[in-house]
Short mmCIF file of C-alpha atoms in Angstrom, two decimals:
data_model
loop_
_atom_site.label_atom_id
_atom_site.label_comp_id
_atom_site.label_asym_id
_atom_site.label_seq_id
_atom_site.Cartn_x
_atom_site.Cartn_y
_atom_site.Cartn_z
CA LEU A 1 5.86 18.72 -11.78
CA PHE A 2 2.95 17.97 -9.96
CA ILE A 3 -0.07 16.33 -11.26
CA ASP A 4 -3.52 15.43 -8.88
CA ASP A 5 -7.31 14.78 -9.17
CA ASN A 6 -8.17 18.34 -7.68
CA ALA A 7 -10.80 16.96 -5.17
CA PRO A 8 -10.74 18.19 -1.81
CA PRO A 9 -12.09 15.56 -0.82
CA HIS A 10 -9.10 13.71 -1.49
CA ARG A 11 -5.77 15.71 -0.10
CA ALA A 12 -5.49 16.64 3.28
CA ARG A 13 -5.55 20.02 4.27
CA ILE A 14 -1.38 19.26 6.12
CA VAL A 15 -0.37 18.26 1.95
CA THR A 16 -1.69 21.83 0.63
CA ALA A 17 0.08 24.05 3.07
CA ARG A 18 3.16 21.87 3.00
CA LEU A 19 2.53 22.18 -1.06
CA GLN A 20 2.75 26.30 -0.49
CA VAL A 21 5.98 25.91 1.92
CA VAL A 22 7.70 24.28 -0.59
CA GLY A 23 6.50 26.48 -3.70
CA VAL A 24 4.91 24.03 -5.59
CA PRO A 25 2.39 26.05 -7.74
CA HIS A 26 -1.41 24.98 -7.75
CA MET A 27 -3.39 25.33 -10.48
CA VAL A 28 -7.28 26.08 -10.48
CA TRP A 29 -9.05 23.29 -12.83
CA PRO A 30 -12.63 21.39 -12.38
CA ALA A 31 -12.07 18.30 -10.12
CA MET A 32 -11.48 15.22 -11.74
CA SER A 33 -12.17 12.08 -9.15
CA PRO A 34 -13.20 8.83 -10.59
CA ASP A 35 -16.45 9.77 -7.91
CA LEU A 36 -17.52 12.72 -9.35
CA ASN A 37 -16.88 10.87 -13.24
CA PRO A 38 -21.16 9.27 -13.93
CA ILE A 39 -19.44 7.16 -16.57
CA GLU A 40 -16.67 5.74 -14.10
CA HIS A 41 -20.00 3.76 -12.32
CA VAL A 42 -21.16 2.89 -16.14
CA TRP A 43 -17.96 1.32 -16.73
CA ASP A 44 -17.67 -0.26 -13.36
CA GLN A 45 -21.40 -2.43 -13.89
CA LEU A 46 -19.99 -3.01 -17.06
CA LYS A 47 -17.01 -4.39 -16.18
CA GLN A 48 -19.35 -6.74 -13.25
CA ARG A 49 -21.47 -8.37 -15.81
CA LEU A 50 -18.17 -9.28 -18.18
CA ASP A 51 -16.71 -10.83 -14.83
CA ASP A 52 -19.78 -12.48 -14.00
CA ARG A 53 -20.01 -14.37 -17.62
CA THR A 54 -20.24 -18.02 -17.72
CA PRO A 55 -17.78 -19.11 -19.46
CA PRO A 56 -15.62 -16.35 -20.17
CA PRO A 57 -15.65 -14.50 -23.68
CA ARG A 58 -13.15 -16.26 -25.59
CA ASP A 59 -11.86 -13.56 -28.63
CA LEU A 60 -13.18 -10.51 -29.51
CA ALA A 61 -16.08 -11.38 -31.60
CA GLU A 62 -17.35 -12.87 -28.07
CA LEU A 63 -16.16 -9.66 -26.43
CA ARG A 64 -18.25 -7.78 -28.07
CA VAL A 65 -21.03 -9.23 -28.18
CA ALA A 66 -20.76 -9.86 -24.59
CA LEU A 67 -20.39 -5.77 -24.41
CA VAL A 68 -23.43 -5.11 -26.27
CA GLU A 69 -25.52 -7.34 -24.43
CA GLY A 70 -24.03 -5.92 -21.15
CA TRP A 71 -24.24 -2.22 -22.16
CA ASN A 72 -28.62 -2.42 -23.23
CA ALA A 73 -28.90 -4.31 -20.33
CA LEU A 74 -27.91 -1.42 -18.09
CA PRO A 75 -30.37 0.90 -16.64
CA GLN A 76 -31.19 3.75 -18.58
#
């Protein structure tokens, strides 16, 4: 079984050709590249806000507060 994100920029033509030669079937499905998924950029920004906190959250309650504050501070 071979699964990839099906994003053409992430696969070289030689790889596509080799997969065809060895008989690996290709399923047609939408690309799932993180670059094409807008929520991935949001998660990156939120993680950066958490990483920038000094001191970092010490427990789950502080983490929750930090996440909510970070989420609310994201540009709309």
